PDB file of C-alpha atoms in Angstrom:
ATOM      1  CA  UNK A   1      37.222  13.245 -38.137  1.00  0.00           C
ATOM      2  CA  UNK A   2      36.339  15.194 -35.574  1.00  0.00           C
ATOM      3  CA  UNK A   3      32.387  15.177 -34.668  1.00  0.00           C
ATOM      4  CA  UNK A   4      31.595  18.041 -32.391  1.00  0.00           C
ATOM      5  CA  UNK A   5      27.834  17.995 -31.089  1.00  0.00           C
ATOM      6  CA  UNK A   6      26.122  20.640 -29.870  1.00  0.00           C
ATOM      7  CA  UNK A   7      23.050  21.783 -27.496  1.00  0.00           C
ATOM      8  CA  UNK A   8      23.615  19.579 -25.065  1.00  0.00           C
ATOM      9  CA  UNK A   9      21.751  19.837 -22.033  1.00  0.00           C
ATOM     10  CA  UNK A  10      21.747  16.911 -20.225  1.00  0.00           C
ATOM     11  CA  UNK A  11      24.727  15.668 -18.141  1.00  0.00           C
ATOM     12  CA  UNK A  12      23.906  12.567 -18.874  1.00  0.00           C
ATOM     13  CA  UNK A  13      23.535  13.081 -22.923  1.00  0.00           C
ATOM     14  CA  UNK A  14      26.898  14.777 -22.653  1.00  0.00           C
ATOM     15  CA  UNK A  15      28.923  11.734 -21.118  1.00  0.00           C
ATOM     16  CA  UNK A  16      27.216   9.489 -23.983  1.00  0.00           C
ATOM     17  CA  UNK A  17      28.331  11.829 -26.312  1.00  0.00           C
ATOM     18  CA  UNK A  18      31.801  11.448 -25.050  1.00  0.00           C
ATOM     19  CA  UNK A  19      31.339   7.833 -24.633  1.00  0.00           C
ATOM     20  CA  UNK A  20      29.857   7.255 -28.191  1.00  0.00           C
ATOM     21  CA  UNK A  21      33.439   9.410 -29.477  1.00  0.00           C
ATOM     22  CA  UNK A  22      32.641  13.068 -30.352  1.00  0.00           C
ATOM     23  CA  UNK A  23      36.215  15.562 -29.774  1.00  0.00           C
ATOM     24  CA  UNK A  24      33.356  18.770 -28.580  1.00  0.00           C
ATOM     25  CA  UNK A  25      30.589  19.097 -27.019  1.00  0.00           C
ATOM     26  CA  UNK A  26      28.366  22.444 -27.357  1.00  0.00           C
ATOM     27  CA  UNK A  27      26.810  24.357 -24.623  1.00  0.00           C
ATOM     28  CA  UNK A  28      24.346  27.063 -25.380  1.00  0.00           C
ATOM     29  CA  UNK A  29      24.445  30.356 -24.365  1.00  0.00           C
ATOM     30  CA  UNK A  30      21.103  32.234 -26.481  1.00  0.00           C
ATOM     31  CA  UNK A  31      18.447  32.374 -24.787  1.00  0.00           C
ATOM     32  CA  UNK A  32      15.401  32.232 -27.868  1.00  0.00           C
ATOM     33  CA  UNK A  33      16.907  28.670 -28.483  1.00  0.00           C
ATOM     34  CA  UNK A  34      15.162  25.363 -26.866  1.00  0.00           C
ATOM     35  CA  UNK A  35      18.784  24.442 -25.604  1.00  0.00           C
ATOM     36  CA  UNK A  36      20.215  27.190 -23.806  1.00  0.00           C
ATOM     37  CA  UNK A  37      21.326  27.129 -20.710  1.00  0.00           C
ATOM     38  CA  UNK A  38      21.832  29.229 -17.493  1.00  0.00           C
ATOM     39  CA  UNK A  39      25.562  29.326 -16.223  1.00  0.00           C
ATOM     40  CA  UNK A  40      24.585  26.806 -13.967  1.00  0.00           C
ATOM     41  CA  UNK A  41      23.205  24.089 -15.685  1.00  0.00           C
ATOM     42  CA  UNK A  42      26.186  24.096 -18.388  1.00  0.00           C
ATOM     43  CA  UNK A  43      28.496  24.132 -15.770  1.00  0.00           C
ATOM     44  CA  UNK A  44      26.598  20.146 -14.949  1.00  0.00           C
ATOM     45  CA  UNK A  45      26.857  19.446 -18.167  1.00  0.00           C
ATOM     46  CA  UNK A  46      29.997  20.263 -18.402  1.00  0.00           C
ATOM     47  CA  UNK A  47      31.695  18.621 -16.323  1.00  0.00           C
ATOM     48  CA  UNK A  48      30.298  15.599 -17.111  1.00  0.00           C
ATOM     49  CA  UNK A  49      32.813  15.441 -19.826  1.00  0.00           C
ATOM     50  CA  UNK A  50      35.771  14.008 -19.423  1.00  0.00           C
ATOM     51  CA  UNK A  51      39.229  15.836 -20.110  1.00  0.00           C
ATOM     52  CA  UNK A  52      40.750  16.218 -24.411  1.00  0.00           C
ATOM     53  CA  UNK A  53      36.948  16.209 -25.445  1.00  0.00           C
ATOM     54  CA  UNK A  54      36.683  20.527 -26.096  1.00  0.00           C
ATOM     55  CA  UNK A  55      33.445  22.120 -24.569  1.00  0.00           C
ATOM     56  CA  UNK A  56      32.233  24.620 -25.865  1.00  0.00           C
ATOM     57  CA  UNK A  57      30.562  27.701 -25.496  1.00  0.00           C
ATOM     58  CA  UNK A  58      28.217  29.291 -28.128  1.00  0.00           C
ATOM     59  CA  UNK A  59      26.912  32.836 -28.124  1.00  0.00           C
ATOM     60  CA  UNK A  60      25.604  35.510 -30.271  1.00  0.00           C
ATOM     61  CA  UNK A  61      26.814  39.136 -30.069  1.00  0.00           C
ATOM     62  CA  UNK A  62      27.284  38.088 -26.516  1.00  0.00           C
ATOM     63  CA  UNK A  63      28.811  41.104 -24.194  1.00  0.00           C
ATOM     64  CA  UNK A  64      31.699  41.627 -22.630  1.00  0.00           C
ATOM     65  CA  UNK A  65      29.385  40.586 -19.033  1.00  0.00           C
ATOM     66  CA  UNK A  66      27.972  37.038 -20.395  1.00  0.00           C
ATOM     67  CA  UNK A  67      31.321  35.829 -21.821  1.00  0.00           C
ATOM     68  CA  UNK A  68      33.757  37.460 -19.220  1.00  0.00           C
ATOM     69  CA  UNK A  69      30.549  36.377 -16.418  1.00  0.00           C
ATOM     70  CA  UNK A  70      30.700  32.216 -18.645  1.00  0.00           C
ATOM     71  CA  UNK A  71      34.633  31.413 -18.293  1.00  0.00           C
ATOM     72  CA  UNK A  72      34.276  32.188 -14.680  1.00  0.00           C
ATOM     73  CA  UNK A  73      31.630  29.783 -14.234  1.00  0.00           C
ATOM     74  CA  UNK A  74      31.879  27.496 -16.992  1.00  0.00           C
ATOM     75  CA  UNK A  75      35.048  25.392 -17.622  1.00  0.00           C
ATOM     76  CA  UNK A  76      34.518  26.332 -21.436  1.00  0.00           C
ATOM     77  CA  UNK A  77      37.751  25.510 -24.034  1.00  0.00           C
ATOM     78  CA  UNK A  78      36.278  27.640 -26.985  1.00  0.00           C
ATOM     79  CA  UNK A  79      33.795  30.505 -27.124  1.00  0.00           C
ATOM     80  CA  UNK A  80      31.914  30.252 -30.706  1.00  0.00           C
ATOM     81  CA  UNK A  81      30.523  33.154 -32.206  1.00  0.00           C
ATOM     82  CA  UNK A  82      27.088  32.271 -34.340  1.00  0.00           C
ATOM     83  CA  UNK A  83      26.374  36.261 -34.562  1.00  0.00           C
ATOM     84  CA  UNK A  84      27.291  39.285 -36.922  1.00  0.00           C
ATOM     85  CA  UNK A  85      30.799  39.654 -34.862  1.00  0.00           C
ATOM     86  CA  UNK A  86      33.484  41.536 -36.920  1.00  0.00           C
ATOM     87  CA  UNK A  87      36.713  39.973 -36.868  1.00  0.00           C
ATOM     88  CA  UNK A  88      37.928  42.474 -34.495  1.00  0.00           C
ATOM     89  CA  UNK A  89      35.488  41.812 -32.084  1.00  0.00           C
ATOM     90  CA  UNK A  90      37.076  38.116 -32.414  1.00  0.00           C
ATOM     91  CA  UNK A  91      40.502  38.659 -32.216  1.00  0.00           C
ATOM     92  CA  UNK A  92      39.329  40.860 -28.527  1.00  0.00           C
ATOM     93  CA  UNK A  93      37.612  37.837 -27.025  1.00  0.00           C
ATOM     94  CA  UNK A  94      40.632  35.958 -27.481  1.00  0.00           C
ATOM     95  CA  UNK A  95      42.417  38.016 -25.626  1.00  0.00           C
ATOM     96  CA  UNK A  96      39.802  38.956 -23.593  1.00  0.00           C
ATOM     97  CA  UNK A  97      39.486  35.465 -22.468  1.00  0.00           C
ATOM     98  CA  UNK A  98      41.920  33.203 -23.267  1.00  0.00           C
ATOM     99  CA  UNK A  99      40.735  30.655 -24.819  1.00  0.00           C
ATOM    100  CA  UNK A 100      40.230  29.811 -28.645  1.00  0.00           C
ATOM    101  CA  UNK A 101      37.875  30.605 -30.339  1.00  0.00           C
ATOM    102  CA  UNK A 102      35.147  29.211 -33.856  1.00  0.00           C
ATOM    103  CA  UNK A 103      34.523  31.952 -35.592  1.00  0.00           C
ATOM    104  CA  UNK A 104      30.667  30.748 -37.451  1.00  0.00           C
ATOM    105  CA  UNK A 105      29.869  32.065 -41.541  1.00  0.00           C
ATOM    106  CA  UNK A 106      26.882  31.695 -42.796  1.00  0.00           C
ATOM    107  CA  UNK A 107      26.796  30.323 -46.118  1.00  0.00           C
ATOM    108  CA  UNK A 108      23.669  30.922 -48.948  1.00  0.00           C
ATOM    109  CA  UNK A 109      25.171  32.256 -51.713  1.00  0.00           C
ATOM    110  CA  UNK A 110      28.985  31.909 -53.660  1.00  0.00           C
ATOM    111  CA  UNK A 111      29.716  35.671 -52.654  1.00  0.00           C
ATOM    112  CA  UNK A 112      29.004  34.701 -48.624  1.00  0.00           C
ATOM    113  CA  UNK A 113      32.231  32.348 -48.795  1.00  0.00           C
ATOM    114  CA  UNK A 114      34.180  35.666 -49.013  1.00  0.00           C
ATOM    115  CA  UNK A 115      34.155  36.552 -45.382  1.00  0.00           C
ATOM    116  CA  UNK A 116      36.053  33.759 -44.348  1.00  0.00           C
ATOM    117  CA  UNK A 117      40.002  35.114 -45.301  1.00  0.00           C
ATOM    118  CA  UNK A 118      39.198  38.079 -43.231  1.00  0.00           C
ATOM    119  CA  UNK A 119      37.863  35.707 -39.791  1.00  0.00           C
ATOM    120  CA  UNK A 120      41.108  32.899 -40.760  1.00  0.00           C
ATOM    121  CA  UNK A 121      42.950  35.112 -39.672  1.00  0.00           C
ATOM    122  CA  UNK A 122      42.283  35.906 -36.281  1.00  0.00           C
ATOM    123  CA  UNK A 123      39.867  32.579 -34.999  1.00  0.00           C
ATOM    124  CA  UNK A 124      41.791  29.702 -34.271  1.00  0.00           C
ATOM    125  CA  UNK A 125      38.242  27.679 -36.645  1.00  0.00           C
ATOM    126  CA  UNK A 126      36.274  28.999 -38.858  1.00  0.00           C
ATOM    127  CA  UNK A 127      32.824  27.157 -39.307  1.00  0.00           C
ATOM    128  CA  UNK A 128      30.581  26.919 -41.868  1.00  0.00           C
ATOM    129  CA  UNK A 129      26.709  26.898 -41.610  1.00  0.00           C
ATOM    130  CA  UNK A 130      23.645  27.886 -43.301  1.00  0.00           C
ATOM    131  CA  UNK A 131      22.557  30.743 -42.687  1.00  0.00           C
ATOM    132  CA  UNK A 132      18.937  31.272 -42.508  1.00  0.00           C
ATOM    133  CA  UNK A 133      16.092  32.690 -44.189  1.00  0.00           C
ATOM    134  CA  UNK A 134      16.077  36.688 -42.090  1.00  0.00           C
ATOM    135  CA  UNK A 135      12.078  35.919 -42.347  1.00  0.00           C
ATOM    136  CA  UNK A 136      10.628  33.413 -40.137  1.00  0.00           C
ATOM    137  CA  UNK A 137      11.802  33.733 -36.592  1.00  0.00           C
ATOM    138  CA  UNK A 138      14.977  31.079 -37.954  1.00  0.00           C
ATOM    139  CA  UNK A 139      17.728  31.336 -34.810  1.00  0.00           C
ATOM    140  CA  UNK A 140      21.602  32.045 -36.293  1.00  0.00           C
ATOM    141  CA  UNK A 141      21.646  28.268 -36.825  1.00  0.00           C
ATOM    142  CA  UNK A 142      20.163  24.434 -35.196  1.00  0.00           C
ATOM    143  CA  UNK A 143      17.432  25.050 -37.737  1.00  0.00           C
ATOM    144  CA  UNK A 144      17.974  22.079 -39.719  1.00  0.00           C
ATOM    145  CA  UNK A 145      18.966  23.986 -42.252  1.00  0.00           C
ATOM    146  CA  UNK A 146      22.014  22.982 -45.310  1.00  0.00           C
ATOM    147  CA  UNK A 147      23.111  25.149 -47.377  1.00  0.00           C
ATOM    148  CA  UNK A 148      24.616  24.046 -50.917  1.00  0.00           C
ATOM    149  CA  UNK A 149      27.522  22.274 -50.227  1.00  0.00           C
ATOM    150  CA  UNK A 150      29.204  22.388 -54.589  1.00  0.00           C
ATOM    151  CA  UNK A 151      28.705  25.679 -53.053  1.00  0.00           C
ATOM    152  CA  UNK A 152      32.398  24.763 -50.934  1.00  0.00           C
ATOM    153  CA  UNK A 153      34.154  21.554 -52.586  1.00  0.00           C
ATOM    154  CA  UNK A 154      37.215  21.069 -53.495  1.00  0.00           C
ATOM    155  CA  UNK A 155      37.823  23.831 -51.044  1.00  0.00           C
ATOM    156  CA  UNK A 156      41.365  23.845 -48.456  1.00  0.00           C
ATOM    157  CA  UNK A 157      41.454  27.621 -46.194  1.00  0.00           C
ATOM    158  CA  UNK A 158      44.290  28.263 -44.506  1.00  0.00           C
ATOM    159  CA  UNK A 159      43.136  26.899 -40.855  1.00  0.00           C
ATOM    160  CA  UNK A 160      41.123  24.781 -38.738  1.00  0.00           C
ATOM    161  CA  UNK A 161      37.570  24.619 -39.988  1.00  0.00           C
ATOM    162  CA  UNK A 162      33.687  22.791 -39.366  1.00  0.00           C
ATOM    163  CA  UNK A 163      30.782  22.007 -41.670  1.00  0.00           C
ATOM    164  CA  UNK A 164      27.858  22.682 -39.889  1.00  0.00           C
ATOM    165  CA  UNK A 165      24.280  22.887 -40.812  1.00  0.00           C
ATOM    166  CA  UNK A 166      21.210  20.640 -41.707  1.00  0.00           C
ATOM    167  CA  UNK A 167      23.831  17.093 -41.066  1.00  0.00           C
ATOM    168  CA  UNK A 168      21.963  13.970 -39.393  1.00  0.00           C
ATOM    169  CA  UNK A 169      23.533  10.520 -39.335  1.00  0.00           C
ATOM    170  CA  UNK A 170      22.223   9.742 -43.154  1.00  0.00           C
ATOM    171  CA  UNK A 171      23.651  12.594 -44.757  1.00  0.00           C
ATOM    172  CA  UNK A 172      26.731  12.972 -43.589  1.00  0.00           C
ATOM    173  CA  UNK A 173      28.433  10.537 -45.705  1.00  0.00           C
ATOM    174  CA  UNK A 174      27.709  13.128 -48.752  1.00  0.00           C
ATOM    175  CA  UNK A 175      28.309  16.075 -47.595  1.00  0.00           C
ATOM    176  CA  UNK A 176      32.386  14.551 -46.966  1.00  0.00           C
ATOM    177  CA  UNK A 177      32.371  13.604 -49.835  1.00  0.00           C
ATOM    178  CA  UNK A 178      30.996  16.554 -51.293  1.00  0.00           C
ATOM    179  CA  UNK A 179      33.259  18.752 -48.973  1.00  0.00           C
ATOM    180  CA  UNK A 180      36.128  17.256 -48.208  1.00  0.00           C
ATOM    181  CA  UNK A 181      35.039  18.327 -44.252  1.00  0.00           C
ATOM    182  CA  UNK A 182      36.984  16.354 -40.881  1.00  0.00           C
ATOM    183  CA  UNK A 183      34.890  18.318 -39.151  1.00  0.00           C
ATOM    184  CA  UNK A 184      31.396  18.372 -39.139  1.00  0.00           C
ATOM    185  CA  UNK A 185      28.855  19.259 -36.337  1.00  0.00           C
ATOM    186  CA  UNK A 186      25.202  18.559 -34.821  1.00  0.00           C
ATOM    187  CA  UNK A 187      22.750  19.620 -32.825  1.00  0.00           C
ATOM    188  CA  UNK A 188      19.048  19.491 -34.133  1.00  0.00           C
ATOM    189  CA  UNK A 189      19.639  16.234 -36.279  1.00  0.00           C
ATOM    190  CA  UNK A 190      20.393  13.968 -33.340  1.00  0.00           C
ATOM    191  CA  UNK A 191      16.896  15.392 -31.384  1.00  0.00           C
ATOM    192  CA  UNK A 192      14.444  12.905 -30.618  1.00  0.00           C
ATOM    193  CA  UNK A 193      12.580  16.939 -30.485  1.00  0.00           C
ATOM    194  CA  UNK A 194      14.383  21.041 -29.938  1.00  0.00           C
ATOM    195  CA  UNK A 195      16.561  20.843 -27.220  1.00  0.00           C
ATOM    196  CA  UNK A 196      16.481  17.194 -26.707  1.00  0.00           C
ATOM    197  CA  UNK A 197      18.730  15.274 -27.698  1.00  0.00           C
ATOM    198  CA  UNK A 198      19.527  11.309 -28.525  1.00  0.00           C
ATOM    199  CA  UNK A 199      21.749   8.796 -27.298  1.00  0.00           C
ATOM    200  CA  UNK A 200      21.366   6.966 -30.324  1.00  0.00           C
ATOM    201  CA  UNK A 201      20.547   9.143 -32.856  1.00  0.00           C
ATOM    202  CA  UNK A 202      24.058  10.679 -31.168  1.00  0.00           C
ATOM    203  CA  UNK A 203      26.049   7.637 -31.335  1.00  0.00           C
ATOM    204  CA  UNK A 204      24.370   6.573 -35.118  1.00  0.00           C
ATOM    205  CA  UNK A 205      26.205   9.993 -36.232  1.00  0.00           C
ATOM    206  CA  UNK A 206      28.996   9.798 -35.139  1.00  0.00           C
ATOM    207  CA  UNK A 207      29.501   6.515 -36.113  1.00  0.00           C
ATOM    208  CA  UNK A 208      28.622   7.731 -40.424  1.00  0.00           C
ATOM    209  CA  UNK A 209      31.246  10.279 -39.610  1.00  0.00           C
ATOM    210  CA  UNK A 210      33.833   8.295 -39.067  1.00  0.00           C
ATOM    211  CA  UNK A 211      32.950   6.139 -41.781  1.00  0.00           C
ATOM    212  CA  UNK A 212      32.242   8.458 -44.598  1.00  0.00           C
TER     213      UNK A 212
END
C-alpha cells in the first residue's frame, strides 16, 4: 500500500508525513485552493522530504510558464494534472519537463470511466477522484467528496492508479476492500482546518491504509 498525502503547506508536516510512511507528498500550485503555495514556500516544503518519497506538483490547466517555473525552482518528481488537460497535453508536459505525470480523472458516474484508456496511453499513473458538482464553488479536488466506489469494484487498468476522494482513516479500509486500490490519496481527510494538516490524522490514515 502506497499513500499520498496531498496539500502539504509546511516543512514540518511534510517531514512528519515522510516519517509516518507516506510514499508521495503533494504540493498544490492552484491559487484558489487554501493549500496553494508560492514557489519559495513549495521549495521549503519539498526539501524537507527525504529522497525516496515522491514529490508531486499539483496543477490545474496550467500554462507552460507556470510549469517551467515550478520545475526550475522546486525539486518535484511528478506532475499531477487536475484540470481538463487533454491526452495530448499530458504527453506534451511529460516530454517538456522530463517528469512523470499523473492524470486525474473525475468520476461521478460509470460513463466517466470511459476517459481513462486515452490517458493511460500517455500518463505514468491515473488518479480516480470524485468529480465535484458544477455548482457550489467546489475546487477540482480536496472537497472531502467521495464517489460510488462500486463503480470501480473489480476493475483493473494496465498501469498504476490511485484512489482519491473523501478518504479518511475511518473509511479507507472499506474503500480498499471494494476497489482493490493499492495506492490512496488524502488531503482534507487529514486536516484540522482547510489547508492545515494534522500530524496525528496523517499517522492514523497511513496506518489504516496499510492495515487495509
